[in-house]
Amino acid sequence: MKLAMIGFGQAGGKIVDRFVDYDERTGSGIVRAAIAVNTAKADLMGLENIPNENRVLIGQSRVKGHGVGADNELGAEIAEEDIDEVQGAIDSIPTHEIDAFLVVAGMGGGTGSGGAPVLAKHLKRIYTIPVYGLGVLPGSDEGGIYTLNAARSFQTFVREVDNLLVFDNDSWRQAGESVEGGYEEINEEIVRRFGVLFGAGEVGQGDEVGESVVDSSEIINTLAGGGISTVGYATEEVELSDDGGLLSRFTGGDDEQVDTAHTTNRITSLVRKAALGRLTLPCEIEGAERALLVMAGPTEHLNRKGIERGRKWLEEQTGSMEVRGGDYPLREPQVASCILLSGVNNVPRIKELQQVAIEAQDNIEAIREESEDNLQSLVEDDEDELEPLF
């Protein structure tokens, strides 16, 4: 799948920067164009892989390149005002060669959480290809203002994109990790999961072709119903054979039957681990409207029977009749199961986020009112009134 990726804000820019690195390392070919947009000049300068001409600084007249200080209303205003500058960078993208836009943002800060929904709305108004969002939720320990930002951004962002893929930091931060180290790990996890998902079906000259190829249309159809999506992932190390498994596949005999049974069991086990393990956004998989299963790895460790069994199991667990599946041959020493669950609705984390945000909003208003009263009582002096200068 060919994507034009636009990272909005600090977290979004870093994730897209990491996607470009992943693309170059693996040759997946999913990043057709990469753009970073920010109100903070230092954040743009810290990127390593996105070309300088694709780094767009907005809001210079308002914030002088210093960011919006977690004020996502200001972030949205600046995005609206400077959308032409962002469009100038997008104009260089050969849109006839891409399958979709992916707008990536952290939802707890100011620039990304405010600006990403504005950009998504703009792109949908102009282009006919799908516009997807990848939103990263802040951890619950990051503070009330970030939770409030995320809740407000979430309900706006999901309305403006064709589908919102969500990653929840709360489920991935390790105890005792440094902030920088934690986010490095999280960004790598995001890129690994979505890299396998979007890379499926990409075949170069001389590459092996899967028995049941997953291509961009399968991904687009799975995301087509809108709503929010989560991704599961599980891997197992395997040994690569010298002949690519072609000999054992066609010779027959008892050894092949044993290998086939083992391969089938491995696939069905990995499908269960991916679906029931750590999802990018924890949720109950029952009730997911659509699903897509991608099995990636060496061809000798993939087979149609295992994938079909895994797909059928997913149908039973989700209750959905729209479960697609296929293989993605990769010459790497591991088999990976990647599952996209789209249209999920039983998501306790989102309900909790919204509840905490409402409380934070009420607290902020109460503190503001109390602060005004306290200031008034501090400067008033009933006994000896002073006249102000003006």
mmCIF file of C-alpha atoms in Angstrom:
data_model
loop_
_atom_site.group_PDB
_atom_site.id
_atom_site.type_symbol
_atom_site.label_atom_id
_atom_site.label_comp_id
_atom_site.label_asym_id
_atom_site.label_seq_id
_atom_site.Cartn_x
_atom_site.Cartn_y
_atom_site.Cartn_z
ATOM 1 C CA MET A 1 0.000 0.000 0.000
ATOM 2 C CA LYS A 2 1.431 3.360 -1.060
ATOM 3 C CA LEU A 3 0.895 6.070 1.546
ATOM 4 C CA ALA A 4 1.519 9.775 1.833
ATOM 5 C CA MET A 5 2.329 10.195 5.525
ATOM 6 C CA ILE A 6 1.954 13.544 7.257
ATOM 7 C CA GLY A 7 3.210 13.816 10.841
ATOM 8 C CA PHE A 8 1.532 16.683 12.696
ATOM 9 C CA GLY A 9 3.215 17.882 15.894
ATOM 10 C CA GLN A 10 6.183 16.430 17.768
ATOM 11 C CA ALA A 11 4.963 12.835 18.219
ATOM 12 C CA GLY A 12 3.511 12.646 14.700
ATOM 13 C CA GLY A 13 6.728 13.928 13.127
ATOM 14 C CA LYS A 14 8.877 11.436 15.042
ATOM 15 C CA ILE A 15 6.661 8.486 14.085
ATOM 16 C CA VAL A 16 6.664 9.401 10.383
ATOM 17 C CA ASP A 17 10.436 9.914 10.589
ATOM 18 C CA ARG A 18 10.722 6.378 11.988
ATOM 19 C CA PHE A 19 8.444 5.046 9.223
ATOM 20 C CA VAL A 20 10.825 6.462 6.599
ATOM 21 C CA ASP A 21 13.728 4.696 8.316
ATOM 22 C CA TYR A 22 11.736 1.421 8.457
ATOM 23 C CA ASP A 23 10.864 1.760 4.784
ATOM 24 C CA GLU A 24 14.518 2.167 3.812
ATOM 25 C CA ARG A 25 15.664 -0.710 6.059
ATOM 26 C CA THR A 26 13.073 -3.232 4.896
ATOM 27 C CA GLY A 27 12.411 -2.031 1.344
ATOM 28 C CA SER A 28 8.669 -2.218 2.059
ATOM 29 C CA GLY A 29 7.893 0.705 -0.263
ATOM 30 C CA ILE A 30 4.908 1.949 1.739
ATOM 31 C CA VAL A 31 6.057 5.561 2.272
ATOM 32 C CA ARG A 32 5.553 7.284 -1.077
ATOM 33 C CA ALA A 33 5.913 10.712 0.535
ATOM 34 C CA ALA A 34 6.643 11.955 4.073
ATOM 35 C CA ILE A 35 5.883 15.416 5.478
ATOM 36 C CA ALA A 36 6.292 16.830 9.000
ATOM 37 C CA VAL A 37 4.266 19.839 10.184
ATOM 38 C CA ASN A 38 4.944 21.641 13.465
ATOM 39 C CA THR A 39 4.738 24.963 15.291
ATOM 40 C CA ALA A 40 8.044 24.250 17.071
ATOM 41 C CA LYS A 41 11.196 24.774 15.008
ATOM 42 C CA ALA A 42 13.380 22.642 17.321
ATOM 43 C CA ASP A 43 11.149 19.584 16.825
ATOM 44 C CA LEU A 44 11.468 19.821 13.036
ATOM 45 C CA MET A 45 15.255 20.224 13.281
ATOM 46 C CA GLY A 46 15.460 17.047 15.394
ATOM 47 C CA LEU A 47 14.106 14.814 12.613
ATOM 48 C CA GLU A 48 16.601 12.620 10.772
ATOM 49 C CA ASN A 49 14.925 11.014 7.745
ATOM 50 C CA ILE A 50 12.258 13.393 6.425
ATOM 51 C CA PRO A 51 13.755 15.709 3.750
ATOM 52 C CA ASN A 52 14.239 19.336 4.860
ATOM 53 C CA GLU A 53 11.977 20.633 2.098
ATOM 54 C CA ASN A 54 9.141 18.511 3.543
ATOM 55 C CA ARG A 55 9.405 19.986 7.040
ATOM 56 C CA VAL A 56 6.759 22.700 7.370
ATOM 57 C CA LEU A 57 6.886 25.276 10.166
ATOM 58 C CA ILE A 58 3.515 26.926 10.766
ATOM 59 C CA GLY A 59 2.285 29.619 13.162
ATOM 60 C CA GLN A 60 5.428 31.754 13.002
ATOM 61 C CA SER A 61 3.457 34.980 13.288
ATOM 62 C CA ARG A 62 1.652 33.671 16.384
ATOM 63 C CA VAL A 63 4.177 31.590 18.345
ATOM 64 C CA LYS A 64 7.522 32.470 16.708
ATOM 65 C CA GLY A 65 8.556 28.832 16.239
ATOM 66 C CA HIS A 66 8.242 27.946 19.947
ATOM 67 C CA GLY A 67 5.172 25.663 19.836
ATOM 68 C CA VAL A 68 1.691 26.182 21.274
ATOM 69 C CA GLY A 69 2.352 24.952 24.817
ATOM 70 C CA ALA A 70 -0.226 22.117 24.885
ATOM 71 C CA ASP A 71 -2.999 24.526 23.814
ATOM 72 C CA ASN A 72 -4.796 22.487 21.162
ATOM 73 C CA GLU A 73 -7.384 25.192 20.462
ATOM 74 C CA LEU A 74 -4.493 27.424 19.411
ATOM 75 C CA GLY A 75 -3.031 24.464 17.466
ATOM 76 C CA ALA A 76 -6.307 24.132 15.533
ATOM 77 C CA GLU A 77 -6.499 27.885 14.859
ATOM 78 C CA ILE A 78 -2.941 27.991 13.496
ATOM 79 C CA ALA A 79 -3.580 24.936 11.301
ATOM 80 C CA GLU A 80 -6.644 26.669 9.832
ATOM 81 C CA GLU A 81 -4.730 29.919 9.243
ATOM 82 C CA ASP A 82 -1.650 28.295 7.678
ATOM 83 C CA ILE A 83 -3.273 25.409 5.799
ATOM 84 C CA ASP A 84 -1.990 26.861 2.494
ATOM 85 C CA GLU A 85 1.606 26.378 3.671
ATOM 86 C CA VAL A 86 0.880 22.721 4.428
ATOM 87 C CA GLN A 87 -0.900 22.349 1.078
ATOM 88 C CA GLY A 88 2.210 23.744 -0.631
ATOM 89 C CA ALA A 89 4.197 20.727 0.596
ATOM 90 C CA ILE A 90 1.369 18.316 -0.277
ATOM 91 C CA ASP A 91 1.271 19.673 -3.834
ATOM 92 C CA SER A 92 4.663 18.033 -4.475
ATOM 93 C CA ILE A 93 3.182 14.564 -3.747
ATOM 94 C CA PRO A 94 2.242 12.554 -6.874
ATOM 95 C CA THR A 95 -1.243 11.791 -5.533
ATOM 96 C CA HIS A 96 -2.067 9.600 -8.561
ATOM 97 C CA GLU A 97 0.547 7.143 -7.239
ATOM 98 C CA ILE A 98 -0.732 6.839 -3.653
ATOM 99 C CA ASP A 99 -3.541 4.745 -2.197
ATOM 100 C CA ALA A 100 -4.287 6.910 0.853
ATOM 101 C CA PHE A 101 -3.158 9.723 3.144
ATOM 102 C CA LEU A 102 -2.144 8.842 6.712
ATOM 103 C CA VAL A 103 -2.203 11.781 9.151
ATOM 104 C CA VAL A 104 -0.195 10.890 12.266
ATOM 105 C CA ALA A 105 -0.400 12.791 15.568
ATOM 106 C CA GLY A 106 -0.013 12.503 19.304
ATOM 107 C CA MET A 107 -3.389 13.454 20.748
ATOM 108 C CA GLY A 108 -2.295 14.796 24.116
ATOM 109 C CA GLY A 109 -0.214 17.810 23.056
ATOM 110 C CA GLY A 110 -1.232 21.026 21.344
ATOM 111 C CA THR A 111 -0.045 21.172 17.735
ATOM 112 C CA GLY A 112 -0.857 17.592 16.672
ATOM 113 C CA SER A 113 -4.098 17.117 18.581
ATOM 114 C CA GLY A 114 -5.408 20.474 17.392
ATOM 115 C CA GLY A 115 -4.010 20.512 13.855
ATOM 116 C CA ALA A 116 -4.415 16.903 12.679
ATOM 117 C CA PRO A 117 -8.251 16.981 12.534
ATOM 118 C CA VAL A 118 -8.063 20.316 10.654
ATOM 119 C CA LEU A 119 -5.689 18.827 8.078
ATOM 120 C CA ALA A 120 -7.798 15.658 7.707
ATOM 121 C CA LYS A 121 -10.904 17.757 7.028
ATOM 122 C CA HIS A 122 -8.977 19.779 4.432
ATOM 123 C CA LEU A 123 -7.620 16.672 2.647
ATOM 124 C CA LYS A 124 -11.053 15.022 2.469
ATOM 125 C CA ARG A 125 -12.503 18.152 0.930
ATOM 126 C CA ILE A 126 -9.893 18.198 -1.872
ATOM 127 C CA TYR A 127 -8.925 14.581 -2.635
ATOM 128 C CA THR A 128 -10.963 11.479 -3.501
ATOM 129 C CA ILE A 129 -8.537 8.920 -2.003
ATOM 130 C CA PRO A 130 -9.067 7.787 1.617
ATOM 131 C CA VAL A 131 -7.716 9.875 4.501
ATOM 132 C CA TYR A 132 -6.796 7.822 7.565
ATOM 133 C CA GLY A 133 -5.633 9.004 10.960
ATOM 134 C CA LEU A 134 -3.123 7.399 13.309
ATOM 135 C CA GLY A 135 -3.694 8.883 16.760
ATOM 136 C CA VAL A 136 -1.537 8.186 19.810
ATOM 137 C CA LEU A 137 -3.290 8.505 23.184
ATOM 138 C CA PRO A 138 -1.267 9.868 26.128
ATOM 139 C CA GLY A 139 -0.632 7.756 29.228
ATOM 140 C CA SER A 140 -3.040 8.285 32.126
ATOM 141 C CA ASP A 141 -0.096 9.481 34.266
ATOM 142 C CA GLU A 142 0.724 12.353 31.903
ATOM 143 C CA GLY A 143 -1.741 14.759 33.536
ATOM 144 C CA GLY A 144 -5.246 16.147 33.222
ATOM 145 C CA ILE A 145 -4.552 18.725 30.499
ATOM 146 C CA TYR A 146 -3.155 16.048 28.162
ATOM 147 C CA THR A 147 -6.107 13.763 28.852
ATOM 148 C CA LEU A 148 -8.517 16.625 28.153
ATOM 149 C CA ASN A 149 -6.680 17.453 24.918
ATOM 150 C CA ALA A 150 -6.800 13.808 23.830
ATOM 151 C CA ALA A 151 -10.517 13.403 24.535
ATOM 152 C CA ARG A 152 -11.450 16.554 22.622
ATOM 153 C CA SER A 153 -9.090 15.748 19.747
ATOM 154 C CA PHE A 154 -10.286 12.139 19.573
ATOM 155 C CA GLN A 155 -13.951 12.970 19.109
ATOM 156 C CA THR A 156 -13.048 15.529 16.410
ATOM 157 C CA PHE A 157 -10.369 13.484 14.616
ATOM 158 C CA VAL A 158 -12.503 10.330 14.314
ATOM 159 C CA ARG A 159 -15.240 12.372 12.638
ATOM 160 C CA GLU A 160 -12.903 13.918 10.042
ATOM 161 C CA VAL A 161 -11.060 10.779 8.817
ATOM 162 C CA ASP A 162 -12.217 7.700 6.931
ATOM 163 C CA ASN A 163 -10.867 5.579 9.789
ATOM 164 C CA LEU A 164 -8.873 6.339 12.949
ATOM 165 C CA LEU A 165 -6.173 3.828 13.869
ATOM 166 C CA VAL A 166 -5.385 4.244 17.578
ATOM 167 C CA PHE A 167 -2.311 3.483 19.674
ATOM 168 C CA ASP A 168 -2.625 3.794 23.459
ATOM 169 C CA ASN A 169 0.600 4.744 25.265
ATOM 170 C CA ASP A 170 -0.957 3.650 28.553
ATOM 171 C CA SER A 171 -0.736 -0.006 27.549
ATOM 172 C CA TRP A 172 2.869 0.139 26.381
ATOM 173 C CA ARG A 173 4.929 2.208 28.805
ATOM 174 C CA GLN A 174 7.164 -0.002 30.962
ATOM 175 C CA ALA A 175 7.635 0.692 34.667
ATOM 176 C CA GLY A 176 10.945 2.433 35.403
ATOM 177 C CA GLU A 177 11.575 3.437 31.780
ATOM 178 C CA SER A 178 12.995 6.859 30.985
ATOM 179 C CA VAL A 179 10.615 9.105 29.060
ATOM 180 C CA GLU A 180 12.847 9.155 25.973
ATOM 181 C CA GLY A 181 13.530 5.411 26.095
ATOM 182 C CA GLY A 182 9.833 4.664 26.573
ATOM 183 C CA TYR A 183 8.767 6.685 23.549
ATOM 184 C CA GLU A 184 11.549 5.190 21.409
ATOM 185 C CA GLU A 185 10.210 1.697 22.181
ATOM 186 C CA ILE A 186 6.623 2.775 21.579
ATOM 187 C CA ASN A 187 7.443 4.380 18.220
ATOM 188 C CA GLU A 188 9.295 1.234 17.136
ATOM 189 C CA GLU A 189 6.254 -0.878 18.095
ATOM 190 C CA ILE A 190 3.932 1.414 16.123
ATOM 191 C CA VAL A 191 6.135 1.254 13.026
ATOM 192 C CA ARG A 192 6.623 -2.520 13.232
ATOM 193 C CA ARG A 193 2.900 -3.296 13.448
ATOM 194 C CA PHE A 194 1.650 -0.830 10.890
ATOM 195 C CA GLY A 195 4.646 -1.526 8.648
ATOM 196 C CA VAL A 196 3.670 -5.196 8.316
ATOM 197 C CA LEU A 197 0.011 -4.272 7.838
ATOM 198 C CA PHE A 198 0.531 -1.643 5.126
ATOM 199 C CA GLY A 199 3.444 -3.510 3.528
ATOM 200 C CA ALA A 200 1.358 -6.620 2.786
ATOM 201 C CA GLY A 201 0.968 -7.392 -0.904
ATOM 202 C CA GLU A 202 3.894 -5.256 -2.021
ATOM 203 C CA VAL A 203 5.825 -7.435 -4.503
ATOM 204 C CA GLY A 204 9.055 -6.387 -6.195
ATOM 205 C CA GLN A 205 10.955 -7.912 -9.086
ATOM 206 C CA GLY A 206 12.095 -11.421 -8.127
ATOM 207 C CA ASP A 207 10.061 -11.481 -4.883
ATOM 208 C CA GLU A 208 7.922 -14.450 -3.924
ATOM 209 C CA VAL A 209 4.186 -14.026 -4.403
ATOM 210 C CA GLY A 210 1.809 -15.207 -1.681
ATOM 211 C CA GLU A 211 -0.737 -17.980 -2.248
ATOM 212 C CA SER A 212 -3.516 -15.645 -1.150
ATOM 213 C CA VAL A 213 -2.213 -12.123 -1.618
ATOM 214 C CA VAL A 214 -3.359 -9.286 0.641
ATOM 215 C CA ASP A 215 -3.234 -6.047 -1.320
ATOM 216 C CA SER A 216 -4.154 -2.417 -0.726
ATOM 217 C CA SER A 217 -7.806 -2.966 -1.719
ATOM 218 C CA GLU A 218 -8.219 -5.499 1.120
ATOM 219 C CA ILE A 219 -6.903 -2.949 3.630
ATOM 220 C CA ILE A 220 -9.036 -0.150 2.181
ATOM 221 C CA ASN A 221 -12.188 -2.323 2.285
ATOM 222 C CA THR A 222 -11.488 -3.325 5.897
ATOM 223 C CA LEU A 223 -11.115 0.325 6.922
ATOM 224 C CA ALA A 224 -13.957 1.537 4.680
ATOM 225 C CA GLY A 225 -16.737 1.494 7.257
ATOM 226 C CA GLY A 226 -15.101 4.224 9.358
ATOM 227 C CA GLY A 227 -14.890 4.331 13.135
ATOM 228 C CA ILE A 228 -11.809 3.316 15.097
ATOM 229 C CA SER A 229 -9.357 0.480 14.561
ATOM 230 C CA THR A 230 -6.787 -1.445 16.577
ATOM 231 C CA VAL A 231 -3.985 -3.785 15.523
ATOM 232 C CA GLY A 232 -2.780 -7.033 17.122
ATOM 233 C CA TYR A 233 0.612 -8.576 16.451
ATOM 234 C CA ALA A 234 2.487 -11.754 17.400
ATOM 235 C CA THR A 235 5.703 -13.346 16.126
ATOM 236 C CA GLU A 236 7.655 -16.579 16.423
ATOM 237 C CA GLU A 237 11.253 -17.239 15.393
ATOM 238 C CA VAL A 238 11.771 -19.853 12.641
ATOM 239 C CA GLU A 239 14.680 -21.209 10.593
ATOM 240 C CA LEU A 240 15.071 -20.212 6.971
ATOM 241 C CA SER A 241 15.640 -23.075 4.530
ATOM 242 C CA ASP A 242 18.197 -22.758 1.732
ATOM 243 C CA ASP A 243 15.729 -23.687 -1.005
ATOM 244 C CA GLY A 244 12.910 -21.411 0.169
ATOM 245 C CA GLY A 245 10.743 -24.435 0.974
ATOM 246 C CA LEU A 246 9.977 -25.209 -2.667
ATOM 247 C CA LEU A 247 11.287 -28.796 -2.482
ATOM 248 C CA SER A 248 9.283 -29.858 0.562
ATOM 249 C CA ARG A 249 6.138 -28.283 -0.843
ATOM 250 C CA PHE A 250 6.105 -30.460 -3.963
ATOM 251 C CA THR A 251 7.823 -33.737 -2.972
ATOM 252 C CA GLY A 252 5.044 -35.084 -0.730
ATOM 253 C CA GLY A 253 5.531 -37.880 1.803
ATOM 254 C CA ASP A 254 5.209 -38.171 5.579
ATOM 255 C CA ASP A 255 7.753 -35.468 6.376
ATOM 256 C CA GLU A 256 5.740 -32.932 4.412
ATOM 257 C CA GLN A 257 2.540 -33.899 6.257
ATOM 258 C CA VAL A 258 4.233 -33.391 9.622
ATOM 259 C CA ASP A 259 5.622 -30.045 8.478
ATOM 260 C CA THR A 260 2.216 -28.961 7.179
ATOM 261 C CA ALA A 261 0.482 -29.878 10.434
ATOM 262 C CA HIS A 262 3.148 -28.045 12.450
ATOM 263 C CA THR A 263 2.924 -24.975 10.199
ATOM 264 C CA THR A 264 -0.886 -24.934 10.423
ATOM 265 C CA ASN A 265 -0.801 -25.169 14.223
ATOM 266 C CA ARG A 266 1.811 -22.412 14.453
ATOM 267 C CA ILE A 267 -0.315 -20.090 12.330
ATOM 268 C CA THR A 268 -3.539 -20.675 14.281
ATOM 269 C CA SER A 269 -1.645 -20.203 17.552
ATOM 270 C CA LEU A 270 -0.116 -16.916 16.361
ATOM 271 C CA VAL A 271 -3.520 -15.654 15.197
ATOM 272 C CA ARG A 272 -4.933 -16.232 18.698
ATOM 273 C CA LYS A 273 -1.928 -14.576 20.349
ATOM 274 C CA ALA A 274 -2.236 -11.530 18.102
ATOM 275 C CA ALA A 275 -5.985 -11.114 18.663
ATOM 276 C CA LEU A 276 -6.036 -11.835 22.390
ATOM 277 C CA GLY A 277 -2.677 -10.271 23.301
ATOM 278 C CA ARG A 278 -1.724 -6.603 23.502
ATOM 279 C CA LEU A 279 -3.633 -4.597 20.912
ATOM 280 C CA THR A 280 -2.578 -1.078 19.938
ATOM 281 C CA LEU A 281 -5.852 -0.012 21.571
ATOM 282 C CA PRO A 282 -7.080 -2.553 24.151
ATOM 283 C CA CYS A 283 -10.690 -3.566 23.539
ATOM 284 C CA GLU A 284 -13.087 -6.491 23.400
ATOM 285 C CA ILE A 285 -12.727 -8.015 19.935
ATOM 286 C CA GLU A 286 -16.297 -9.311 19.969
ATOM 287 C CA GLY A 287 -18.429 -6.932 17.958
ATOM 288 C CA ALA A 288 -15.626 -5.673 15.692
ATOM 289 C CA GLU A 289 -17.351 -4.887 12.403
ATOM 290 C CA ARG A 290 -14.513 -5.952 10.083
ATOM 291 C CA ALA A 291 -11.140 -7.694 10.384
ATOM 292 C CA LEU A 292 -8.077 -8.416 8.273
ATOM 293 C CA LEU A 293 -5.503 -11.143 8.981
ATOM 294 C CA VAL A 294 -2.006 -10.896 7.483
ATOM 295 C CA MET A 295 0.448 -13.765 7.973
ATOM 296 C CA ALA A 296 3.995 -12.680 7.104
ATOM 297 C CA GLY A 297 7.161 -14.772 6.896
ATOM 298 C CA PRO A 298 9.075 -17.282 4.774
ATOM 299 C CA THR A 299 6.769 -19.133 2.339
ATOM 300 C CA GLU A 300 7.762 -22.567 3.680
ATOM 301 C CA HIS A 301 6.292 -21.560 7.063
ATOM 302 C CA LEU A 302 2.998 -20.272 5.645
ATOM 303 C CA ASN A 303 0.111 -22.301 4.273
ATOM 304 C CA ARG A 304 -3.413 -21.651 3.096
ATOM 305 C CA LYS A 305 -4.978 -24.148 5.509
ATOM 306 C CA GLY A 306 -3.538 -22.409 8.581
ATOM 307 C CA ILE A 307 -4.543 -18.959 7.364
ATOM 308 C CA GLU A 308 -8.063 -20.188 6.555
ATOM 309 C CA ARG A 309 -8.384 -21.704 10.024
ATOM 310 C CA GLY A 310 -7.150 -18.493 11.621
ATOM 311 C CA ARG A 311 -9.574 -16.430 9.565
ATOM 312 C CA LYS A 312 -12.482 -18.690 10.544
ATOM 313 C CA TRP A 313 -11.532 -18.455 14.229
ATOM 314 C CA LEU A 314 -11.497 -14.637 13.902
ATOM 315 C CA GLU A 315 -14.978 -14.764 12.358
ATOM 316 C CA GLU A 316 -16.259 -16.738 15.347
ATOM 317 C CA GLN A 317 -14.591 -14.450 17.916
ATOM 318 C CA THR A 318 -15.664 -11.153 16.367
ATOM 319 C CA GLY A 319 -19.064 -12.245 15.094
ATOM 320 C CA SER A 320 -18.230 -10.465 11.829
ATOM 321 C CA MET A 321 -18.854 -11.845 8.358
ATOM 322 C CA GLU A 322 -16.294 -9.411 6.924
ATOM 323 C CA VAL A 323 -13.002 -11.096 7.842
ATOM 324 C CA ARG A 324 -10.345 -11.042 5.144
ATOM 325 C CA GLY A 325 -7.027 -12.870 5.239
ATOM 326 C CA GLY A 326 -3.907 -13.722 3.292
ATOM 327 C CA ASP A 327 -0.152 -14.158 3.347
ATOM 328 C CA TYR A 328 2.780 -11.803 2.878
ATOM 329 C CA PRO A 329 6.010 -13.663 1.986
ATOM 330 C CA LEU A 330 9.090 -12.181 3.700
ATOM 331 C CA ARG A 331 12.574 -13.685 3.820
ATOM 332 C CA GLU A 332 13.035 -13.030 7.536
ATOM 333 C CA PRO A 333 13.686 -15.610 10.294
ATOM 334 C CA GLN A 334 10.255 -15.207 11.856
ATOM 335 C CA VAL A 335 6.561 -15.710 11.193
ATOM 336 C CA ALA A 336 4.322 -12.783 12.144
ATOM 337 C CA SER A 337 0.572 -12.568 12.551
ATOM 338 C CA CYS A 338 -0.844 -9.059 12.119
ATOM 339 C CA ILE A 339 -4.568 -8.490 12.709
ATOM 340 C CA LEU A 340 -6.471 -5.302 11.898
ATOM 341 C CA LEU A 341 -9.765 -4.990 13.801
ATOM 342 C CA SER A 342 -11.899 -2.185 12.399
ATOM 343 C CA GLY A 343 -15.104 -0.664 13.714
ATOM 344 C CA VAL A 344 -14.443 -1.747 17.311
ATOM 345 C CA ASN A 345 -16.907 -0.340 19.813
ATOM 346 C CA ASN A 346 -16.365 -1.988 23.210
ATOM 347 C CA VAL A 347 -13.364 0.129 24.279
ATOM 348 C CA PRO A 348 -13.187 0.786 28.059
ATOM 349 C CA ARG A 349 -10.088 2.988 27.652
ATOM 350 C CA ILE A 350 -11.966 5.534 25.509
ATOM 351 C CA LYS A 351 -14.847 5.716 27.995
ATOM 352 C CA GLU A 352 -12.373 6.172 30.850
ATOM 353 C CA LEU A 353 -10.493 8.850 28.884
ATOM 354 C CA GLN A 354 -13.689 10.802 28.272
ATOM 355 C CA GLN A 355 -14.747 10.567 31.926
ATOM 356 C CA VAL A 356 -11.368 11.754 33.223
ATOM 357 C CA ALA A 357 -11.399 14.573 30.655
ATOM 358 C CA ILE A 358 -14.826 15.784 31.810
ATOM 359 C CA GLU A 359 -13.574 15.839 35.419
ATOM 360 C CA ALA A 360 -10.396 17.654 34.349
ATOM 361 C CA GLN A 361 -12.458 20.240 32.444
ATOM 362 C CA ASP A 362 -14.681 20.851 35.473
ATOM 363 C CA ASN A 363 -11.632 21.159 37.738
ATOM 364 C CA ILE A 364 -9.903 23.621 35.421
ATOM 365 C CA GLU A 365 -13.008 25.847 35.317
ATOM 366 C CA ALA A 366 -13.407 25.680 39.112
ATOM 367 C CA ILE A 367 -9.732 26.535 39.672
ATOM 368 C CA ARG A 368 -9.980 29.449 37.220
ATOM 369 C CA GLU A 369 -12.996 30.891 39.035
ATOM 370 C CA GLU A 370 -11.346 30.392 42.421
ATOM 371 C CA SER A 371 -8.167 32.049 41.152
ATOM 372 C CA GLU A 372 -10.098 35.141 40.056
ATOM 373 C CA ASP A 373 -11.807 35.343 43.468
ATOM 374 C CA ASN A 374 -8.481 34.920 45.286
ATOM 375 C CA LEU A 375 -6.836 37.660 43.231
ATOM 376 C CA GLN A 376 -9.747 39.990 43.894
ATOM 377 C CA SER A 377 -9.567 39.436 47.647
ATOM 378 C CA LEU A 378 -5.777 39.878 47.603
ATOM 379 C CA VAL A 379 -5.732 43.291 45.917
ATOM 380 C CA GLU A 380 -8.839 44.723 47.551
ATOM 381 C CA ASP A 381 -8.383 46.780 50.692
ATOM 382 C CA ASP A 382 -11.652 47.882 52.257
ATOM 383 C CA GLU A 383 -10.052 50.124 54.888
ATOM 384 C CA ASP A 384 -7.786 52.143 52.696
ATOM 385 C CA GLU A 385 -8.948 52.172 49.090
ATOM 386 C CA LEU A 386 -6.358 53.044 46.461
ATOM 387 C CA GLU A 387 -7.157 54.501 43.078
ATOM 388 C CA PRO A 388 -5.737 52.484 40.165
ATOM 389 C CA LEU A 389 -3.463 54.195 37.606
ATOM 390 C CA PHE A 390 -5.982 53.598 34.819
#
